[in-house]
CSV table of C-alpha atoms in Angstrom, one decimal:
chain,number,residue,atom,x,y,z
F,14,MET,CA,126.4,39.6,91.4
F,15,ARG,CA,129.7,41.1,90.4
F,16,VAL,CA,130.1,44.6,91.6
F,17,THR,CA,132.1,46.7,89.1
F,18,ARG,CA,134.1,49.8,89.8
F,19,SER,CA,131.8,51.9,87.5
F,20,PHE,CA,128.7,50.6,89.5
F,21,LEU,CA,130.3,51.7,92.8
F,22,VAL,CA,131.1,55.1,91.4
F,23,ARG,CA,127.5,55.7,90.2
F,24,PHE,CA,126.2,54.4,93.6
F,25,TYR,CA,128.3,56.8,95.6
F,26,VAL,CA,127.4,59.8,93.4
F,27,ILE,CA,123.7,59.1,93.8
F,28,LEU,CA,124.2,58.6,97.6
F,29,ALA,CA,126.1,62.0,97.8
F,30,VAL,CA,123.2,63.8,96.0
F,31,PHE,CA,120.7,62.5,98.6
F,32,LEU,CA,122.9,63.3,101.5
F,33,LEU,CA,123.7,66.8,100.3
F,34,PHE,CA,120.2,67.7,99.1
F,35,PRO,CA,117.5,66.3,101.4
F,36,ILE,CA,114.1,65.5,100.1
F,37,SER,CA,112.6,68.7,101.6
F,38,ALA,CA,115.0,70.8,99.6
F,39,ARG,CA,114.3,69.2,96.2
F,40,GLY,CA,111.3,69.5,93.8
F,41,GLY,CA,108.1,71.0,95.2
F,42,SER,CA,109.8,72.9,98.1
F,43,LEU,CA,109.2,76.6,98.8
F,44,PRO,CA,111.8,79.4,99.1
F,45,GLU,CA,112.8,80.4,102.5
F,46,ASP,CA,110.2,82.3,104.5
F,47,PHE,CA,107.3,81.0,102.4
F,48,VAL,CA,104.7,78.5,103.7
F,49,TYR,CA,101.6,76.6,102.7
F,50,VAL,CA,98.8,78.6,104.4
F,51,PRO,CA,96.8,75.5,105.5
F,52,ASP,CA,99.9,74.3,107.4
F,53,VAL,CA,99.6,77.5,109.5
F,54,ILE,CA,95.8,77.8,109.5
F,55,PRO,CA,94.4,74.3,109.2
F,56,ASP,CA,90.7,75.4,109.2
F,57,ILE,CA,91.0,78.0,106.5
F,58,ARG,CA,89.0,77.5,103.2
F,59,VAL,CA,90.7,77.8,99.9
F,60,GLU,CA,89.2,78.3,96.4
F,61,LEU,CA,92.1,79.1,94.1
F,62,ARG,CA,90.3,80.6,91.1
F,63,TYR,CA,93.4,80.8,88.9
F,64,TYR,CA,94.0,77.0,89.2
F,65,SER,CA,90.5,76.6,87.7
F,66,ASN,CA,88.6,77.9,84.6
F,67,HIS,CA,86.4,80.0,86.8
F,68,ASN,CA,88.2,83.3,86.4
F,69,PHE,CA,88.2,86.3,84.2
F,70,VAL,CA,90.5,84.6,81.6
F,71,GLY,CA,88.4,81.5,81.5
F,72,GLU,CA,91.2,79.0,81.8
F,73,ARG,CA,93.9,77.8,84.3
F,74,ILE,CA,96.6,80.4,84.6
F,75,ASP,CA,100.3,79.8,83.9
F,76,GLY,CA,102.3,78.9,87.0
F,77,TYR,CA,99.4,77.3,88.9
F,78,LEU,CA,100.4,73.7,88.8
F,79,GLU,CA,98.5,72.6,91.9
F,80,PRO,CA,95.8,74.2,94.0
F,81,LYS,CA,98.3,75.2,96.7
F,82,CYS,CA,97.8,78.4,98.8
F,83,ILE,CA,101.2,80.0,99.5
F,84,LEU,CA,102.2,83.1,101.4
F,85,THR,CA,105.2,84.4,103.3
F,86,ARG,CA,105.3,83.1,106.8
F,87,GLN,CA,104.7,86.6,108.2
F,88,ALA,CA,101.5,87.1,106.1
F,89,ALA,CA,100.2,83.6,106.9
F,90,GLU,CA,100.7,84.1,110.7
F,91,ALA,CA,99.0,87.5,110.6
F,92,LEU,CA,96.1,85.9,108.7
F,93,GLY,CA,95.9,83.2,111.4
F,94,LYS,CA,95.1,86.0,113.9
F,95,VAL,CA,92.3,87.2,111.6
F,96,GLN,CA,90.9,83.7,111.4
F,97,LYS,CA,91.0,83.3,115.2
F,98,ASP,CA,89.1,86.6,115.7
F,99,LEU,CA,86.4,85.7,113.1
F,100,GLY,CA,86.1,82.2,114.6
F,101,LYS,CA,84.7,83.7,117.8
F,102,PHE,CA,81.6,84.6,115.8
F,103,GLY,CA,81.2,81.4,113.8
F,104,LEU,CA,83.0,83.0,110.8
F,105,GLY,CA,86.2,82.4,108.9
F,106,LEU,CA,88.2,83.2,105.8
F,107,LYS,CA,88.1,81.8,102.3
F,108,ILE,CA,91.1,82.6,100.0
F,109,TYR,CA,90.7,83.2,96.3
F,110,ASP,CA,94.4,83.9,95.6
F,111,SER,CA,97.6,84.3,97.5
F,112,TYR,CA,101.1,84.2,96.1
F,113,ARG,CA,101.0,84.6,92.3
F,114,PRO,CA,104.1,83.9,90.2
F,115,GLN,CA,105.2,86.5,87.7
F,116,ARG,CA,104.5,84.1,84.8
F,117,ALA,CA,100.8,84.2,85.9
F,118,VAL,CA,100.8,88.0,85.7
F,119,ASP,CA,102.4,87.8,82.2
F,120,HIS,CA,99.5,85.4,81.2
F,121,PHE,CA,97.0,88.1,82.3
F,122,VAL,CA,98.9,90.7,80.2
F,123,ARG,CA,98.8,88.5,77.1
F,124,TRP,CA,95.1,87.8,77.6
F,125,ALA,CA,94.3,91.5,78.0
F,126,LYS,CA,96.0,92.3,74.7
F,127,ASP,CA,93.8,89.8,72.9
F,128,LEU,CA,90.8,91.9,72.4
F,129,ASP,CA,88.9,89.1,70.6
F,130,ASP,CA,88.8,86.9,73.7
F,131,THR,CA,85.8,88.1,75.7
F,132,ARG,CA,84.3,84.7,76.7
F,133,MET,CA,84.2,85.7,80.4
F,134,LYS,CA,83.0,89.3,79.9
F,135,LYS,CA,79.4,88.8,81.1
F,136,GLU,CA,80.5,87.6,84.5
F,137,PHE,CA,83.6,89.5,85.3
F,138,TYR,CA,83.6,92.8,83.3
F,139,PRO,CA,80.2,93.4,81.7
F,140,ASP,CA,80.5,97.2,81.8
F,141,VAL,CA,84.2,97.6,80.9
F,142,ASN,CA,85.7,97.5,77.4
F,143,LYS,CA,88.5,95.1,77.3
F,144,GLN,CA,90.8,97.6,75.6
F,145,ASP,CA,90.5,99.8,78.7
F,146,LEU,CA,91.6,97.2,81.3
F,147,PHE,CA,95.1,98.6,81.4
F,148,LYS,CA,94.1,102.2,81.4
F,149,ASP,CA,91.5,101.6,84.2
F,150,GLY,CA,94.0,99.8,86.3
F,151,TYR,CA,92.4,96.3,86.3
F,152,ILE,CA,95.5,94.7,84.7
F,153,ALA,CA,99.1,95.6,85.2
F,154,SER,CA,102.5,94.1,84.3
F,155,LYS,CA,103.4,93.7,88.0
F,156,SER,CA,101.4,92.5,91.0
F,157,GLY,CA,101.8,92.7,94.7
F,158,HIS,CA,100.8,89.1,94.8
F,159,SER,CA,104.1,88.1,93.4
F,160,ARG,CA,105.9,89.5,96.5
F,161,GLY,CA,104.2,86.8,98.5
F,162,SER,CA,102.3,88.9,101.2
F,163,THR,CA,99.2,89.9,99.3
F,164,VAL,CA,96.0,87.9,99.5
F,165,ASP,CA,92.5,88.0,97.9
F,166,LEU,CA,89.8,86.7,100.3
F,167,THR,CA,86.3,86.9,101.7
F,168,ILE,CA,84.5,85.9,104.9
F,169,VAL,CA,82.4,82.8,105.1
F,170,ALA,CA,80.0,81.4,107.8
F,171,ILE,CA,81.5,78.3,109.3
F,172,ASP,CA,78.6,75.8,108.6
F,173,PRO,CA,79.4,72.2,107.8
F,174,GLN,CA,76.1,71.9,106.0
F,175,ARG,CA,76.9,74.9,103.8
F,176,PRO,CA,80.5,74.9,102.7
F,177,ASP,CA,80.0,77.8,100.3
F,178,ALA,CA,78.2,80.1,102.8
F,179,ASP,CA,80.0,83.3,101.7
F,180,LEU,CA,78.9,86.6,103.3
F,181,ASP,CA,77.3,88.8,100.7
F,182,MET,CA,79.9,91.4,99.6
F,183,GLY,CA,77.8,93.0,96.8
F,184,THR,CA,79.9,91.7,93.9
F,185,GLY,CA,81.9,88.5,93.2
F,186,PHE,CA,85.6,88.2,93.3
F,187,ASP,CA,87.5,89.9,90.4
F,188,PHE,CA,84.5,91.8,89.3
F,189,PHE,CA,86.0,94.7,87.3
F,190,SER,CA,83.8,97.6,88.3
F,191,PRO,CA,83.6,100.6,90.7
F,192,ARG,CA,81.0,98.5,92.4
F,193,SER,CA,83.9,96.4,93.8
F,194,TRP,CA,85.4,99.4,95.5
F,195,PRO,CA,85.2,98.8,99.3
F,196,GLU,CA,83.0,101.9,99.9
F,197,ASP,CA,80.9,101.9,96.8
F,198,PRO,CA,77.5,103.5,97.6
F,199,GLN,CA,75.5,101.4,95.1
F,200,ILE,CA,75.5,98.3,97.3
F,201,SER,CA,73.2,97.7,100.2
F,202,ALA,CA,73.9,98.7,103.8
F,203,ALA,CA,74.3,95.0,104.8
F,204,GLN,CA,76.8,94.5,102.0
F,205,ARG,CA,78.8,97.5,103.0
F,206,ALA,CA,78.8,96.3,106.6
F,207,ASN,CA,80.2,92.9,105.5
F,208,ARG,CA,83.0,94.7,103.6
F,209,MET,CA,83.7,96.9,106.6
F,210,LEU,CA,84.0,93.8,108.8
F,211,LEU,CA,86.5,92.3,106.5
F,212,ARG,CA,88.5,95.5,106.3
F,213,GLU,CA,88.5,96.1,110.0
F,214,VAL,CA,89.6,92.7,111.0
F,215,MET,CA,92.3,92.6,108.4
F,216,GLU,CA,93.6,96.0,109.3
F,217,LYS,CA,93.6,95.1,113.0
F,218,HIS,CA,96.2,92.5,112.2
F,219,GLY,CA,98.5,94.5,110.0
F,220,PHE,CA,97.1,94.4,106.5
F,221,ILE,CA,96.3,97.4,104.3
F,222,HIS,CA,93.4,97.4,101.9
F,223,TYR,CA,93.3,98.3,98.2
F,224,SER,CA,90.9,101.1,97.3
F,225,LYS,CA,89.4,99.4,94.2
F,226,GLU,CA,89.0,95.8,95.3
F,227,TRP,CA,87.1,94.8,98.5
F,228,TRP,CA,88.9,91.4,98.6
F,229,HIS,CA,92.5,92.6,98.2
F,230,PHE,CA,94.9,93.1,101.2
F,231,THR,CA,98.7,93.4,101.6
F,232,LEU,CA,100.7,92.9,104.8
F,233,ASN,CA,101.8,96.4,105.8
F,234,ASN,CA,105.3,95.3,106.8
F,235,GLU,CA,105.8,92.8,104.0
F,236,PRO,CA,109.2,91.1,104.0
F,237,TYR,CA,109.9,91.4,100.3
F,238,PRO,CA,108.5,94.8,99.2
F,239,LYS,CA,110.6,95.0,96.0
F,240,THR,CA,111.0,91.4,95.0
F,241,PHE,CA,108.7,89.8,92.4
F,242,PHE,CA,109.0,86.0,92.6
F,243,ASP,CA,108.3,83.5,89.8
F,244,PHE,CA,108.5,80.0,91.3
F,245,PRO,CA,105.4,77.9,90.4
F,246,VAL,CA,102.5,77.2,92.7
F,247,ASN,CA,102.9,73.5,93.5
């Protein structure tokens, strides 16, 4: 085969690209200080609701290209300590959402403004008028999740025969109601105890809770307190 000058030029250009930009730094990589949570906590369970149709919008949310659970390394390592503590009692964590790109938050905002779309109202906001979601604080234009150190999660019993053995928290994830407040008096004593267990073990390892959602926690000393990221989940 005759090797032309133009062929050699193209070959060396391609070779230079591969040498200067390793595979780990090209498509699908994470920004510095972010990790895939299962790489840090191999036995954690993940059910990313916004990658599925089972959420308050009723469809996959923008920016969730793959069911990947992402957090800052600091948040993931702190969560690993929570998992270790719970494991002593045959319990563990299940994550519903972790890092959330800004484009996903924008999707929520567009959905909230479409008052005709109430297909998921019965399950997620039966007692709330959709027009009040902004006023009542259920939807906002910015989310701590986009900073990379906020996580939505619950506790599960580690039982291979029952992979969905969630502890009873009184409401489901993303249920828009005062009944989702961590200390709501309407739920049973056992349900309040389960919420208290989750809160206590999370706070022990540096997370702070949100007063209106039993499942929502943010690392107290989060590394990016004022940065809202928008890289896709993949």
